[in-house]
């Protein structure tokens, strides 16, 4: 599967913009949503191949978004990201993986780490 369109979801708009800037040089068509509710609407309209979502957000968290995306867009690829919260980031990411995120990444991360993860997901899908 070729990944051309990516939806980035994070309630910290400055972080979402930073992620967008990190991977824009790879030629992806990028959109940003501020929460899970907005992301679901945007995903249905934009039809991305990949969603990169924060796990902990107000107004629709990442776990709910993953579950909803799997219902209406079962083939979409999802990367869950978090820096932690009330529990460790590792626990949140394990939960996201359990609820069928294709990959997980802990904040902060570099553009190379994220680009490599996107490439890995694309390659796995082609096999």
Short mmCIF file of C-alpha atoms in Angstrom, two decimals:
data_model
loop_
_atom_site.label_atom_id
_atom_site.label_comp_id
_atom_site.label_asym_id
_atom_site.label_seq_id
_atom_site.Cartn_x
_atom_site.Cartn_y
_atom_site.Cartn_z
CA UNK A 1 0.00 0.00 0.00
CA UNK A 2 1.32 3.37 -0.93
CA UNK A 3 0.81 6.04 1.69
CA UNK A 4 0.09 9.45 0.21
CA UNK A 5 -2.47 11.02 2.55
CA UNK A 6 -1.90 11.29 6.28
CA UNK A 7 -4.18 12.70 8.96
CA UNK A 8 -2.41 13.93 12.11
CA UNK A 9 -4.56 14.14 15.24
CA UNK A 10 -3.49 15.95 18.40
CA UNK A 11 -5.25 18.40 20.69
CA UNK A 12 -1.97 20.28 21.05
CA UNK A 13 -2.15 22.08 17.72
CA UNK A 14 1.46 23.25 17.96
CA UNK A 15 2.59 19.62 18.30
CA UNK A 16 0.40 18.52 15.37
CA UNK A 17 1.90 21.33 13.27
CA UNK A 18 5.40 20.25 14.32
CA UNK A 19 4.70 16.64 13.29
CA UNK A 20 3.32 17.90 9.99
CA UNK A 21 6.47 19.95 9.45
CA UNK A 22 8.66 16.96 10.32
CA UNK A 23 7.23 14.77 7.59
CA UNK A 24 6.10 17.33 4.99
CA UNK A 25 9.46 17.04 3.22
CA UNK A 26 8.60 13.42 2.34
CA UNK A 27 5.85 14.63 0.00
CA UNK A 28 2.78 13.47 1.91
CA UNK A 29 -0.58 15.21 1.59
CA UNK A 30 -1.22 16.16 5.22
CA UNK A 31 -4.22 17.30 7.21
CA UNK A 32 -4.57 18.04 10.93
CA UNK A 33 -7.46 17.45 13.32
CA UNK A 34 -7.64 18.74 16.92
CA UNK A 35 -9.51 15.83 18.53
CA UNK A 36 -11.06 12.45 17.89
CA UNK A 37 -14.47 13.79 16.90
CA UNK A 38 -13.00 16.20 14.34
CA UNK A 39 -10.61 13.48 13.14
CA UNK A 40 -13.37 11.01 12.36
CA UNK A 41 -15.20 13.59 10.22
CA UNK A 42 -11.95 14.60 8.52
CA UNK A 43 -10.99 10.96 7.86
CA UNK A 44 -14.31 10.27 6.18
CA UNK A 45 -13.96 13.36 3.98
CA UNK A 46 -10.19 13.13 3.27
CA UNK A 47 -9.81 9.30 3.04
CA UNK A 48 -6.24 9.10 4.34
CA UNK A 49 -4.25 5.89 4.12
CA UNK A 50 -2.70 6.61 7.52
CA UNK A 51 -3.82 8.32 10.72
CA UNK A 52 -1.26 9.38 13.31
CA UNK A 53 -3.16 10.05 16.53
CA UNK A 54 -2.39 11.10 20.04
CA UNK A 55 -3.91 8.75 22.60
CA UNK A 56 -4.80 11.31 25.28
CA UNK A 57 -7.04 14.12 24.03
CA UNK A 58 -10.07 16.08 25.13
CA UNK A 59 -13.26 15.72 23.06
CA UNK A 60 -12.65 12.24 21.75
CA UNK A 61 -9.52 10.39 22.77
CA UNK A 62 -7.28 8.31 20.53
CA UNK A 63 -8.60 4.94 21.68
CA UNK A 64 -12.17 5.91 20.76
CA UNK A 65 -10.89 7.22 17.44
CA UNK A 66 -9.07 3.95 16.70
CA UNK A 67 -12.20 1.93 17.47
CA UNK A 68 -14.39 4.19 15.33
CA UNK A 69 -11.95 4.18 12.42
CA UNK A 70 -11.77 0.38 12.50
CA UNK A 71 -15.58 0.24 12.23
CA UNK A 72 -15.96 2.55 9.24
CA UNK A 73 -12.52 2.29 7.56
CA UNK A 74 -11.14 -1.15 8.50
CA UNK A 75 -8.15 -1.03 6.12
CA UNK A 76 -6.80 2.33 7.31
CA UNK A 77 -3.39 2.25 8.99
CA UNK A 78 -3.03 3.87 12.41
CA UNK A 79 -0.04 5.02 14.44
CA UNK A 80 -0.78 5.89 18.08
CA UNK A 81 1.48 8.33 19.89
CA UNK A 82 1.65 9.70 23.42
CA UNK A 83 3.97 11.22 25.95
CA UNK A 84 2.03 9.79 28.89
CA UNK A 85 -0.39 11.23 31.39
CA UNK A 86 -1.86 9.82 34.58
CA UNK A 87 -0.15 6.52 33.81
CA UNK A 88 3.03 5.82 31.87
CA UNK A 89 3.23 6.41 28.14
CA UNK A 90 4.09 2.73 27.73
CA UNK A 91 0.78 1.68 29.31
CA UNK A 92 -1.22 4.00 27.04
CA UNK A 93 0.64 2.75 23.97
CA UNK A 94 0.09 -0.91 24.94
CA UNK A 95 -3.63 -0.14 25.24
CA UNK A 96 -3.65 1.49 21.80
CA UNK A 97 -1.89 -1.55 20.32
CA UNK A 98 -4.43 -3.82 22.02
CA UNK A 99 -7.23 -1.85 20.37
CA UNK A 100 -5.61 -2.43 16.96
CA UNK A 101 -3.26 0.47 16.29
CA UNK A 102 -0.83 -0.76 13.63
CA UNK A 103 2.13 0.89 15.33
CA UNK A 104 2.99 2.99 18.36
CA UNK A 105 5.54 5.70 19.03
CA UNK A 106 6.40 7.57 22.21
CA UNK A 107 6.72 11.35 22.25
CA UNK A 108 9.11 13.01 21.72
CA UNK A 109 10.37 11.41 18.50
CA UNK A 110 12.50 12.51 15.57
CA UNK A 111 11.44 12.97 11.96
CA UNK A 112 13.62 9.99 11.04
CA UNK A 113 11.91 7.74 13.60
CA UNK A 114 8.46 8.70 12.34
CA UNK A 115 9.44 8.45 8.66
CA UNK A 116 10.90 4.98 9.26
CA UNK A 117 7.73 3.87 11.03
CA UNK A 118 5.57 5.11 8.15
CA UNK A 119 7.83 3.31 5.65
CA UNK A 120 7.62 0.11 7.72
CA UNK A 121 3.82 0.23 7.78
CA UNK A 122 3.69 0.79 4.01
CA UNK A 123 6.04 -2.14 3.38
CA UNK A 124 4.13 -4.48 5.70
CA UNK A 125 0.93 -3.69 3.86
CA UNK A 126 2.48 -4.56 0.49
CA UNK A 127 3.44 -8.08 1.62
#
